[in-house]
mmCIF file of C-alpha atoms in Angstrom:
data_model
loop_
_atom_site.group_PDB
_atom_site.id
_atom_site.type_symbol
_atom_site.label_atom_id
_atom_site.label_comp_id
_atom_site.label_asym_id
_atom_site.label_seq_id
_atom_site.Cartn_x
_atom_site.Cartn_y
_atom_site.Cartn_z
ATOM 1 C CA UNK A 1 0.000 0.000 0.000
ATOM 2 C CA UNK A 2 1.435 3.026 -1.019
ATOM 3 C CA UNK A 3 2.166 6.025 1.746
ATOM 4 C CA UNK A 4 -0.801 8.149 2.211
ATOM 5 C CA UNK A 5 -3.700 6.280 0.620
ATOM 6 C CA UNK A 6 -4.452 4.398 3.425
ATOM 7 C CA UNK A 7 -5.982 6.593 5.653
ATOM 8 C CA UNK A 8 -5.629 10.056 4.141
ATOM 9 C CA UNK A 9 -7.931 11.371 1.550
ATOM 10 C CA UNK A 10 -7.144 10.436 -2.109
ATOM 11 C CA UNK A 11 -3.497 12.190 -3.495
ATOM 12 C CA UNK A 12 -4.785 14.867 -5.434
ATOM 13 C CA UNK A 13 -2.372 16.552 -8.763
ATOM 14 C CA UNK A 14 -1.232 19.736 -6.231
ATOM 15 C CA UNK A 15 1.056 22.277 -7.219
ATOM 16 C CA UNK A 16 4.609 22.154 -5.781
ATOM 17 C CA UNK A 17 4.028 24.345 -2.800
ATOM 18 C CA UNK A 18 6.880 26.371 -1.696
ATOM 19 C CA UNK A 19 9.647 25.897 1.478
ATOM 20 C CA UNK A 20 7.418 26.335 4.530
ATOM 21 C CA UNK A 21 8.355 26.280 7.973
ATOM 22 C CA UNK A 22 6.445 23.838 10.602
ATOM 23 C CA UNK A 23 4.507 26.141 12.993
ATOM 24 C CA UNK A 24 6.379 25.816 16.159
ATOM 25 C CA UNK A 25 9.687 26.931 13.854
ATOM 26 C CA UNK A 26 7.698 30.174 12.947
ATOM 27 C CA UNK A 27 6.600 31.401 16.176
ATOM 28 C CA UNK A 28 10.635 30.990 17.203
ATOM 29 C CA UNK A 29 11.899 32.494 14.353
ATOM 30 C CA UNK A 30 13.818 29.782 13.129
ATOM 31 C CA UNK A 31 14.600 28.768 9.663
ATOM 32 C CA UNK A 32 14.718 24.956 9.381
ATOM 33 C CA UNK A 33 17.835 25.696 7.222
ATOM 34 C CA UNK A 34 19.751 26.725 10.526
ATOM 35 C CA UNK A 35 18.881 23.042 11.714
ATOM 36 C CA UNK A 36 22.172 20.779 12.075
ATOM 37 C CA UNK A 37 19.969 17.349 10.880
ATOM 38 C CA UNK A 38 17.926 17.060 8.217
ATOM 39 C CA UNK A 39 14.428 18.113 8.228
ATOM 40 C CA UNK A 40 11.381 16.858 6.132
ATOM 41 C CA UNK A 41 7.905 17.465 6.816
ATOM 42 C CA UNK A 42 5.393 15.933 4.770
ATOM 43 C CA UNK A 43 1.264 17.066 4.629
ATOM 44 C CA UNK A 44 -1.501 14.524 5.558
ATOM 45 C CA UNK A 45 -2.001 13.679 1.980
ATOM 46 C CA UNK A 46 1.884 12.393 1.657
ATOM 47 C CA UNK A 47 3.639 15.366 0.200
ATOM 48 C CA UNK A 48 6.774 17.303 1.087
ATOM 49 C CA UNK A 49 5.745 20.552 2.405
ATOM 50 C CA UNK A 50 9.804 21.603 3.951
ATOM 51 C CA UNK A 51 12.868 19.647 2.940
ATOM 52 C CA UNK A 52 15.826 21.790 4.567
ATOM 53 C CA UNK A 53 19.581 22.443 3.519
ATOM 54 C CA UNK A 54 20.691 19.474 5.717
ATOM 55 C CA UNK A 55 18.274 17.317 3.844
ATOM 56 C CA UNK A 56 19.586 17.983 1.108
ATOM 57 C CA UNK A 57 23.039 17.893 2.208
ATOM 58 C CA UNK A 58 22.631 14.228 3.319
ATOM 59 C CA UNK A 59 19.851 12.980 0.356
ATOM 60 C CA UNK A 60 21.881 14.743 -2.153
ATOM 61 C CA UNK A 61 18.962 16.104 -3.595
ATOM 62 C CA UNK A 62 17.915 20.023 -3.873
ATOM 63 C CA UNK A 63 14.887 21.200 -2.017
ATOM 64 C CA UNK A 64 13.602 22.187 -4.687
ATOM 65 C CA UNK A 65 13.050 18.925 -6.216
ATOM 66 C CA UNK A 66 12.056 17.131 -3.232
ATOM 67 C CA UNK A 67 9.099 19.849 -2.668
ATOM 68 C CA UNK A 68 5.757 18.469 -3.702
ATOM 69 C CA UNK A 69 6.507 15.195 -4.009
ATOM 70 C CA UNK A 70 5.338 12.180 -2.301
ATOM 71 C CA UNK A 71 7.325 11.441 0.642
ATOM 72 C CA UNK A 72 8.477 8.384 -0.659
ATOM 73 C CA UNK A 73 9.658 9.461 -4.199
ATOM 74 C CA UNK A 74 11.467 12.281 -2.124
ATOM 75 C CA UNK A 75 13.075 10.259 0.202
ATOM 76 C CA UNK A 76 13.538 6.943 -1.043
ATOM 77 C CA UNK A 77 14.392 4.934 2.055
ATOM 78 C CA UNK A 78 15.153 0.940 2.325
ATOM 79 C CA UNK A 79 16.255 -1.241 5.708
ATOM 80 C CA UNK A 80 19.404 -3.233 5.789
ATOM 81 C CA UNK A 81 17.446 -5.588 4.412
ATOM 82 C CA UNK A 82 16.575 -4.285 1.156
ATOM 83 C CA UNK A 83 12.923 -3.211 2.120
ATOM 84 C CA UNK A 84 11.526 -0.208 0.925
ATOM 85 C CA UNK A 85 10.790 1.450 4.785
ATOM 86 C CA UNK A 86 8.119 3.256 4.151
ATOM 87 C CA UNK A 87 5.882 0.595 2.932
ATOM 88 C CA UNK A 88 6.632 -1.098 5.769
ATOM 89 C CA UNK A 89 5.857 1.562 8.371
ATOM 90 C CA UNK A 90 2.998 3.009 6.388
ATOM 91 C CA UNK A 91 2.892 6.326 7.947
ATOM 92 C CA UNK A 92 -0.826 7.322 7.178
ATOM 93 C CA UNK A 93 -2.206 3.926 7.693
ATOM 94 C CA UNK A 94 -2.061 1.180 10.331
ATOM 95 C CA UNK A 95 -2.936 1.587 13.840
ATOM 96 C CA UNK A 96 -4.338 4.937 15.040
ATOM 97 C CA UNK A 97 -2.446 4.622 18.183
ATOM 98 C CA UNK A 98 1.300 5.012 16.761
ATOM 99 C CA UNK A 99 3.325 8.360 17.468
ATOM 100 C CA UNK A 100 6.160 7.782 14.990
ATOM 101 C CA UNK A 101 9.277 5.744 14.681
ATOM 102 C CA UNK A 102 12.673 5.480 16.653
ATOM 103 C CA UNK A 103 15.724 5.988 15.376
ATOM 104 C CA UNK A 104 17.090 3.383 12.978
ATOM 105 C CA UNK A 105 19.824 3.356 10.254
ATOM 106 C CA UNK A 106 18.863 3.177 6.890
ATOM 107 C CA UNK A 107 19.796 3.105 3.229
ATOM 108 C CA UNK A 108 19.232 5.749 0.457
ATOM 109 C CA UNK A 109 19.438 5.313 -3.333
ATOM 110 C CA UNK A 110 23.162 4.350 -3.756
ATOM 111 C CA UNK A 111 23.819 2.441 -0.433
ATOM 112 C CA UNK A 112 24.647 5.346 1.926
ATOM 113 C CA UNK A 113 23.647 4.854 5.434
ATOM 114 C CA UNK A 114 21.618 7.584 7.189
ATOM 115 C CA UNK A 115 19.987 7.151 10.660
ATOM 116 C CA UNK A 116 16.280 8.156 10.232
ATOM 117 C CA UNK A 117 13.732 8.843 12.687
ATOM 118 C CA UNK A 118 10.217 9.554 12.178
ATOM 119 C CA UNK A 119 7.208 11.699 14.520
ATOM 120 C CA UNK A 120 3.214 11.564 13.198
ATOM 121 C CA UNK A 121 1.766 14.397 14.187
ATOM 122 C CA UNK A 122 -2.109 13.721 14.895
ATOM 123 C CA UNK A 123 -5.023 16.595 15.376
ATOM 124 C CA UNK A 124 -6.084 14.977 18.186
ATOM 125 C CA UNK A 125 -5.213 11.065 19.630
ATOM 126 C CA UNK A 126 -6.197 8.685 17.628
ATOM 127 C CA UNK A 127 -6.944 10.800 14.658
ATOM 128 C CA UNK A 128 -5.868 11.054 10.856
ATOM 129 C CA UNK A 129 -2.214 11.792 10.850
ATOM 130 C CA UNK A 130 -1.708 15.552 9.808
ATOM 131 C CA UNK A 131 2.238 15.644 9.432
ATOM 132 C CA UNK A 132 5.113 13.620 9.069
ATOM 133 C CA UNK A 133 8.155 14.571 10.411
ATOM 134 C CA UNK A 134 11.122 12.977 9.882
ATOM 135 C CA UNK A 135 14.575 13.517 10.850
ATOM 136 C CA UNK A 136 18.009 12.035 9.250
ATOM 137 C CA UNK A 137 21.540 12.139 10.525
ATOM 138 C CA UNK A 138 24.667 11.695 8.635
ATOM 139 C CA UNK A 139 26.178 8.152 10.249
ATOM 140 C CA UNK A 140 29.841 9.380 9.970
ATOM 141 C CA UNK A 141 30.406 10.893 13.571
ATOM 142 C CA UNK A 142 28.945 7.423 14.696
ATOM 143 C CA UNK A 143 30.972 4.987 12.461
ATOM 144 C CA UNK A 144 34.505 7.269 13.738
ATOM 145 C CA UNK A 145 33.230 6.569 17.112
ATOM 146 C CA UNK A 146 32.631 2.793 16.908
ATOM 147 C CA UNK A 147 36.213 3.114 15.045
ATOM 148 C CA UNK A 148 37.461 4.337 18.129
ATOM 149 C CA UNK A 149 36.303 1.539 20.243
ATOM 150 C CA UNK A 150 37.239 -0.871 17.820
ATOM 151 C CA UNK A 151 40.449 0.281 17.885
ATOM 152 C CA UNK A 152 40.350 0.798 21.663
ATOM 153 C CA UNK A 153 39.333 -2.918 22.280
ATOM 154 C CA UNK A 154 42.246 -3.982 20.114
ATOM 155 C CA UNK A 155 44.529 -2.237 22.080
ATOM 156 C CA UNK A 156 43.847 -3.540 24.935
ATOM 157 C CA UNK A 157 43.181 -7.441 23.934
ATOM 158 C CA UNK A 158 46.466 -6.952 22.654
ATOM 159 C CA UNK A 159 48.286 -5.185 25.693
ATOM 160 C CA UNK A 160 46.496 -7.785 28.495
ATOM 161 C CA UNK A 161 48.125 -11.189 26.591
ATOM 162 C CA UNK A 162 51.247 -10.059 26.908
ATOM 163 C CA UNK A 163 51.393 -9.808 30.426
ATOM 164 C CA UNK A 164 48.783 -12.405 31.836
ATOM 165 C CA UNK A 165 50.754 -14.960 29.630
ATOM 166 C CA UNK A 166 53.831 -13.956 31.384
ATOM 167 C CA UNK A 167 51.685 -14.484 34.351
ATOM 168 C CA UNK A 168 49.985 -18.156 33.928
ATOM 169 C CA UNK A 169 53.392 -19.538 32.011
ATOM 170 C CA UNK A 170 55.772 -18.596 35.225
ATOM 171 C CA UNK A 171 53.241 -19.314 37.803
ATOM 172 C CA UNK A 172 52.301 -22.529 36.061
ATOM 173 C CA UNK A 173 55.902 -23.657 35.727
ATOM 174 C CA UNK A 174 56.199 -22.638 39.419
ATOM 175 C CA UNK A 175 53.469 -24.830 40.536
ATOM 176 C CA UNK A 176 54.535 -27.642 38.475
ATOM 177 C CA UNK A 177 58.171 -27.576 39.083
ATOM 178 C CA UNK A 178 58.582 -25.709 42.099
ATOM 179 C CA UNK A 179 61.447 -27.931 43.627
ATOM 180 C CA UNK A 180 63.595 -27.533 40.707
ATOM 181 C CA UNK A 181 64.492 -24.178 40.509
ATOM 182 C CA UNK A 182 66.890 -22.248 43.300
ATOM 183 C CA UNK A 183 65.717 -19.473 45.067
ATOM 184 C CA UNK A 184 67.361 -16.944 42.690
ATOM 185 C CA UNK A 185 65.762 -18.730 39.625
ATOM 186 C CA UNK A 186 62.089 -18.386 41.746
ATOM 187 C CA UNK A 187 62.531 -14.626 42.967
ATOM 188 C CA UNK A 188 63.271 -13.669 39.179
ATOM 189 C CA UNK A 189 60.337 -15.680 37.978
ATOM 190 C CA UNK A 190 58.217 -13.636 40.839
ATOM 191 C CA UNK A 191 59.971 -10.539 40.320
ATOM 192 C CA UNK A 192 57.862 -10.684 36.382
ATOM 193 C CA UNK A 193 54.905 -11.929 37.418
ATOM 194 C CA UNK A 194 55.280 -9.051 40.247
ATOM 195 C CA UNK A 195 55.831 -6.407 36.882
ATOM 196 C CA UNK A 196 53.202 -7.698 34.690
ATOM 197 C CA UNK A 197 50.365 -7.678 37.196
ATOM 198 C CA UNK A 198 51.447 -3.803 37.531
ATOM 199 C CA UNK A 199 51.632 -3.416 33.614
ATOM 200 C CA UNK A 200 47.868 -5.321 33.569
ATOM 201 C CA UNK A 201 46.808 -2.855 37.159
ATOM 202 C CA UNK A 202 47.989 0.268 34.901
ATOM 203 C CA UNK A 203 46.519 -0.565 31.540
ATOM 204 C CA UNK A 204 43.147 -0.778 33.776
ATOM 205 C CA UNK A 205 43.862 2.241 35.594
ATOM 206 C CA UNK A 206 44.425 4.075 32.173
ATOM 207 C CA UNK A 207 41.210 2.469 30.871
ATOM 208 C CA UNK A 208 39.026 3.454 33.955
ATOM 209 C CA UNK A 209 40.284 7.003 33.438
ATOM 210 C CA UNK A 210 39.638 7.096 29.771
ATOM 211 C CA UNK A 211 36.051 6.214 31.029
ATOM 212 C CA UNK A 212 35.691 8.757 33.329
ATOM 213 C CA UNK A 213 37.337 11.330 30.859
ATOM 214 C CA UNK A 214 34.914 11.042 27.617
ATOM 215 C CA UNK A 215 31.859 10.413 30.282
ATOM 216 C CA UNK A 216 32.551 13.921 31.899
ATOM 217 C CA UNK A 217 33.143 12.115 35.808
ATOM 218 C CA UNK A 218 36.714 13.243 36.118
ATOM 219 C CA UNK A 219 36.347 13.740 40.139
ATOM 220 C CA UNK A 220 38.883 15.933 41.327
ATOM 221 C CA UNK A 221 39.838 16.435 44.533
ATOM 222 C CA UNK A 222 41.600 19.529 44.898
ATOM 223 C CA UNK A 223 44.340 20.334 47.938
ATOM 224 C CA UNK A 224 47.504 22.715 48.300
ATOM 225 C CA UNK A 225 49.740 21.140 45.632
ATOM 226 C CA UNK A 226 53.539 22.302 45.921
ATOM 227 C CA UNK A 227 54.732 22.180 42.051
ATOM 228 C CA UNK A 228 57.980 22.129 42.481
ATOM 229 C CA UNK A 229 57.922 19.666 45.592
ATOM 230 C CA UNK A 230 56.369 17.142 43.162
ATOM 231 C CA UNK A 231 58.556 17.533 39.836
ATOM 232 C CA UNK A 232 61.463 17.251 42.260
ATOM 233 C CA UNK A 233 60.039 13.729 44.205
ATOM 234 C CA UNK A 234 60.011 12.554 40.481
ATOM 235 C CA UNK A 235 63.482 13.391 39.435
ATOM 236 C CA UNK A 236 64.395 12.135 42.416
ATOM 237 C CA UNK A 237 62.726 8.233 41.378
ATOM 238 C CA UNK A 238 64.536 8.830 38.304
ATOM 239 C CA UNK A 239 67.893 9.353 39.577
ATOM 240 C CA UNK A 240 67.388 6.338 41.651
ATOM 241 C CA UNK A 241 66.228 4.468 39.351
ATOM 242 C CA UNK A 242 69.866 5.057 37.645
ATOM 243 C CA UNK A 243 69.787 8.221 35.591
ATOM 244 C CA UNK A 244 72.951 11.135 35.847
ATOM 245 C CA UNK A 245 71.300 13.818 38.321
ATOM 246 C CA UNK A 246 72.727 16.277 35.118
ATOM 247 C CA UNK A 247 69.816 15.076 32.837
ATOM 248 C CA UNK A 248 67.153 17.348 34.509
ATOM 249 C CA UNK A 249 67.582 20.597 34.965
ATOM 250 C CA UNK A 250 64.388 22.396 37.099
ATOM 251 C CA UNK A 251 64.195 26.345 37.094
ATOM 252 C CA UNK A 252 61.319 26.945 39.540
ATOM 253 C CA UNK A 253 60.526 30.612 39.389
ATOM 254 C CA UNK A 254 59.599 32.261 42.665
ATOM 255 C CA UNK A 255 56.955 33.413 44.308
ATOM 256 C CA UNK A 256 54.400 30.886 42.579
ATOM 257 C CA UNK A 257 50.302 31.315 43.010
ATOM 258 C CA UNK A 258 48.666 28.940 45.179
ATOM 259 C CA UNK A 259 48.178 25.841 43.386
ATOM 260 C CA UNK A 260 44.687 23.997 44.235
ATOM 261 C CA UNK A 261 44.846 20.743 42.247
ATOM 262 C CA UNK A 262 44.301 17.062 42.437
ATOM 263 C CA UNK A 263 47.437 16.016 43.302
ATOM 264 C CA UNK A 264 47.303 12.565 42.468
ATOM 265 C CA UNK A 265 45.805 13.747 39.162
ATOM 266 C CA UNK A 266 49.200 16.488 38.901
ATOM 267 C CA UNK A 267 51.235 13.457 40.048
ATOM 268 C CA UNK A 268 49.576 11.734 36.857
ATOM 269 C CA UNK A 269 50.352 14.596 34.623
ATOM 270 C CA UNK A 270 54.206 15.357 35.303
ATOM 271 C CA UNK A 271 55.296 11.273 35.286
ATOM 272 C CA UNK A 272 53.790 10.875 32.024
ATOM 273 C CA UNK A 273 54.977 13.792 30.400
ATOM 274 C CA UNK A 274 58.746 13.581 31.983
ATOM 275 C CA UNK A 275 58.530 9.603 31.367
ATOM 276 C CA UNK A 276 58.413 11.243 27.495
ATOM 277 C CA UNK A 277 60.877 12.915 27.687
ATOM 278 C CA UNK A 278 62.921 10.383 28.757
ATOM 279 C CA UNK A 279 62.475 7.454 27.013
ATOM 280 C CA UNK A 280 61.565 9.546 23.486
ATOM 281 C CA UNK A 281 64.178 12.164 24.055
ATOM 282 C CA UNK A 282 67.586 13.143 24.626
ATOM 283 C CA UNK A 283 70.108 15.568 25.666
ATOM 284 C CA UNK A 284 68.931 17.293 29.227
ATOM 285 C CA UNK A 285 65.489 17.557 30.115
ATOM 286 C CA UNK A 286 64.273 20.961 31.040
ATOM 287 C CA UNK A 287 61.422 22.141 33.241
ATOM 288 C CA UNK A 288 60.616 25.030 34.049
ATOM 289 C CA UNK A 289 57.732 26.253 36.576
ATOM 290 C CA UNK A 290 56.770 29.874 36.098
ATOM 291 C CA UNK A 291 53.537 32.237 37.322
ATOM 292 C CA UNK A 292 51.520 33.068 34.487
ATOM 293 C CA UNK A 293 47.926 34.797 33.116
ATOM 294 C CA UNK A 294 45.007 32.084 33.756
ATOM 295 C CA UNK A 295 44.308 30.188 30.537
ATOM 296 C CA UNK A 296 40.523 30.807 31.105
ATOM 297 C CA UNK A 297 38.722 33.689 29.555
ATOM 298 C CA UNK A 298 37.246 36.433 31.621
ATOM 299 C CA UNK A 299 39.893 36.199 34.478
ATOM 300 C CA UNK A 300 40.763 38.988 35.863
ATOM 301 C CA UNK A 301 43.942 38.784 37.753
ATOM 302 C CA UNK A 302 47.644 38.705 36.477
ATOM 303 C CA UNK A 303 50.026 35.527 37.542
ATOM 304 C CA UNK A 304 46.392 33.629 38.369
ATOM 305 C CA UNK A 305 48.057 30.309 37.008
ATOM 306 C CA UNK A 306 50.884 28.106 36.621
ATOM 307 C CA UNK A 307 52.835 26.799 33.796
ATOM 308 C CA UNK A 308 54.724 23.620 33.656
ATOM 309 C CA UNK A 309 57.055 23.495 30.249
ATOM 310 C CA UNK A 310 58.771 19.993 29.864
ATOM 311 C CA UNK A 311 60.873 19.792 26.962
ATOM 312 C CA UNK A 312 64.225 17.489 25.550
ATOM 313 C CA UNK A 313 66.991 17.818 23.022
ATOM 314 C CA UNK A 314 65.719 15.029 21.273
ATOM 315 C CA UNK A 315 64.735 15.042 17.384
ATOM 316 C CA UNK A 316 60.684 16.406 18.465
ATOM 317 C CA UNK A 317 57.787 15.565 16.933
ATOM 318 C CA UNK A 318 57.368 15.751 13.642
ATOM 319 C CA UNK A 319 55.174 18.587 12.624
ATOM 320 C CA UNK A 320 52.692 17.306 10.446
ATOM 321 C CA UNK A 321 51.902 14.725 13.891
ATOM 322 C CA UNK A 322 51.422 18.139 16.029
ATOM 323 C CA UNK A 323 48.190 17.821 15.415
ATOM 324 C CA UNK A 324 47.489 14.240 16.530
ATOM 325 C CA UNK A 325 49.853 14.106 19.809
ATOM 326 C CA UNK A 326 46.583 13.974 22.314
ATOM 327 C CA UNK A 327 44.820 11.511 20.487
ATOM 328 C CA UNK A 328 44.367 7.841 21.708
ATOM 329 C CA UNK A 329 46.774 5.544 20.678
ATOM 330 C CA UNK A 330 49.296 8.107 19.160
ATOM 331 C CA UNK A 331 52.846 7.141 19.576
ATOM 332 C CA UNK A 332 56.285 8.386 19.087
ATOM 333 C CA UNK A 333 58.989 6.841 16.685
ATOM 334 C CA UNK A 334 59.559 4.441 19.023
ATOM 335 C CA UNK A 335 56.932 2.076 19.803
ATOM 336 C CA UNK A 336 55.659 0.979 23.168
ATOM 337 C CA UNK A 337 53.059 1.789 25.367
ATOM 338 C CA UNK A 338 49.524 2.338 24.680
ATOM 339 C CA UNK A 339 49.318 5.340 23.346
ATOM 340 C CA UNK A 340 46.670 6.725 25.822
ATOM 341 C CA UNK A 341 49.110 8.698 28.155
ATOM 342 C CA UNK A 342 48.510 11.799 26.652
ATOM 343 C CA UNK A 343 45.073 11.646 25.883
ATOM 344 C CA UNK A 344 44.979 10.952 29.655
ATOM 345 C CA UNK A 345 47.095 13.616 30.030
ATOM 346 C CA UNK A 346 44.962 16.610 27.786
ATOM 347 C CA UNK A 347 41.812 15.336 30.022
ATOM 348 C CA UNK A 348 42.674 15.798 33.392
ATOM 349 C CA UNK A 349 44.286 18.845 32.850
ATOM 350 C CA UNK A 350 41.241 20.473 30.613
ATOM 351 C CA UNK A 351 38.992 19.044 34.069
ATOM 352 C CA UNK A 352 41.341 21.372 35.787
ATOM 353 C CA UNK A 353 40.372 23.997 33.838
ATOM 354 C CA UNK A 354 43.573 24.179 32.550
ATOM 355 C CA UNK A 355 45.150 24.155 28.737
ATOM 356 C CA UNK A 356 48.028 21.724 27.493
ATOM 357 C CA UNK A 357 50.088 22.590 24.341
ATOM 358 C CA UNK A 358 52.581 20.627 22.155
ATOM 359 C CA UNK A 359 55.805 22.619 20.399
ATOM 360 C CA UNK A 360 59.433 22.573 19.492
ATOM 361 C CA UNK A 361 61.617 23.018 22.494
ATOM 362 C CA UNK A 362 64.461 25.896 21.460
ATOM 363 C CA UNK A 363 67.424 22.705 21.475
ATOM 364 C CA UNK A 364 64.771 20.978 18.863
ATOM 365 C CA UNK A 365 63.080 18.278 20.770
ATOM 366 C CA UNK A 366 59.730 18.205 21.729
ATOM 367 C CA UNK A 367 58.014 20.803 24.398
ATOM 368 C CA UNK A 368 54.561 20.486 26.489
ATOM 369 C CA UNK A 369 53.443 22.419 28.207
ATOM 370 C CA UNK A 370 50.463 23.090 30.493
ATOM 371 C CA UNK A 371 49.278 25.652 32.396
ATOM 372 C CA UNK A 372 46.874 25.354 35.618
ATOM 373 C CA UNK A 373 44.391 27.995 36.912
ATOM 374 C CA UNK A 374 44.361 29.067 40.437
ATOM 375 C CA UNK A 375 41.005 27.646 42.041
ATOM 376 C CA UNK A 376 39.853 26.497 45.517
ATOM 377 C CA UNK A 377 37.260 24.079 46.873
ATOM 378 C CA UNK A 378 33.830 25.637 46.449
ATOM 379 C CA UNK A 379 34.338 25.723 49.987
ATOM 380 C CA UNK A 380 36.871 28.178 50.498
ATOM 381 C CA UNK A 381 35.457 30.544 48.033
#
């Protein structure tokens, strides 16, 4: 049965009637052009009465050749199936009860994929449908985001084998042969499983902040951070750890604003961004802590913020991969990691209220650096 014969009165040969605007539009002063999705409104006798710029943007097809005709010659629609939707849904016909149809993805002419949904407008409830409104959505920003979590799935299937077979092989051979080996041979085999549970804790740790991140539940927990105090406890692991105390070099510039930060989250920050430096650069690696304007527009007091610049002598980032340094799973020239430190890194500092940048140092290796606001507890203020 063909749309609008059902129920509405017999198609008549009408003129195409020009681009009108749905009441509720009108009184707002909107033109459905200004609309982000598409818009098409069809009359109770099946015909296209507004077909907007977005429409036509996603159908391909000018407005003014969609105007007047019958719904479905305007906006050919089939499911993934290969059914032609709108004899299936038959708009004007069917049960008196239905309101319209949720969103679904569906084909046009050609086999590009639009999400379409669909809202009968009735007189009163149960009566002759009046208008059909439909709405369609380009499919693009969804298909980059189930990219994303393709990709973000791989990543971690493929980061969690490594470790946890690490894990079951030495604790298996352990079990099974546990007699065999000396005590040196057992406290090595320990020592990995001991570093791969820690590689498998952080990859989850990463994942659950990630989560909390693109979700918008960042919880911060802000307290009197001292800057300096915490670059310094991590050159301090590093030197430790077996690096020359001569590869950092901290200028701390004095007196600093009152830092109110996470500091877990800060701690977060600096040992991903000097761990870069580190293993991706060379030469000395520089920070420097200095008072600076807040980052965030409409504030009103000088030195209201501090900026942290870490940068190497390494060969920097290429330029043309500026532009994709905060992204997930971007990594350096040498491989390694998951490539979600950063991305980490750009979100808990933009929760701060803060702003994190990417350069070329002045001895040519890579520079970030970020810049905090001064803020309190709600509390205090």
């Amino acid at each position: 049965m063909s749309v609008g014969t059902s129920s509405a009165p017999e198609a008549r040969d009408v003129r195409r009637p020009p681009a009108s605007r749905p009441g509720d539009l009108a009184e707002l002063g909107i033109d459905p052009d200004q609309l982000p999705d598409g818009l098409v409104v069809a009359d109770e006798h099946g015909h296209v009465i507004c077909f907007n710029a977005a429409a036509a943007r996603i159908t391909d097809l000018p407005a003014e050749d969609a105007l007047g005709r019958r719904l479905e010659k305007a906006l050919p629609l089939e499911d993934l199936e290969g059914r032609r939707w709108w004899q299936l849904t038959d708009p004007y016909g069917g049960l008196a009860i239905r309101v319209g149809q949720p969103e679904c993805n569906l084909l046009l002419p050609g086999g590009r994929e639009v999400l379409v949904s669909a809202k009968y407008v009735r007189t009163r409830p149960t009566g002759p449908v009046r208008r059909v409104v439909v709405s369609l959505r380009d499919t693009e920003a969804r298909r980059r985001t189930e990219r994303s979590h393709a990709e973000l799935i791989a990543t971690v299937a493929h980061e969690l084998r490594s470790p946890l077979t690490s894990v079951k092989g030495f604790t298996a051979t352990l079990l099974a042969k546990w007699e065999r080996f000396t005590d040196d041979q057992k406290r090595l085999m320990l020592e990995t499983v001991d570093a791969d549970a820690d590689r498998v804790t952080r990859l989850i740790a990463e994942l659950l902040d990630i989560s909390r991140i693109d979700s918008g539940r960042l919880e911060l927990r802000r307290q009197p951070v001292d800057i300096g105090a915490a670059v310094g406890r991590h050159i301090q692991a590093y030197v430790a750890a077996g690096l020359a105390a001569d590869r950092f070099l901290l200028r701390l510039e004095q007196p600093l604003p009152a830092l109110w930060a996470d500091p877990d989250k800060i701690d977060q920050v600096l040992s991903n961004l000097l761990e870069n430096a580190v293993r991706h650069g060379e030469g000395t690696v520089t920070i420097d802590i200095t008072a600076t304007a807040s980052p965030r527009e409409g504030e009103g007091h000088e030195n209201a913020a501090t900026s942290v610049t870490v940068s190497d002598e390494g060969s920097g980032i290429p330029e043309e991969s500026m532009n994709r340094v905060f992204t997930r799973f971007w990594r350096g020239s040498k491989r390694g990691g998951t490539g979600l430190g950063l991305y980490i890194v750009k979100g808990i500092v933009e929760a701060h209220g803060g702003t994190i940048t990417v350069g070329r140092a002045p001895g040519g290796g890579a520079e970030f650096r970020f810049t905090l606001p001064v803020s309190a507890p709600a509390y205090l203020t």
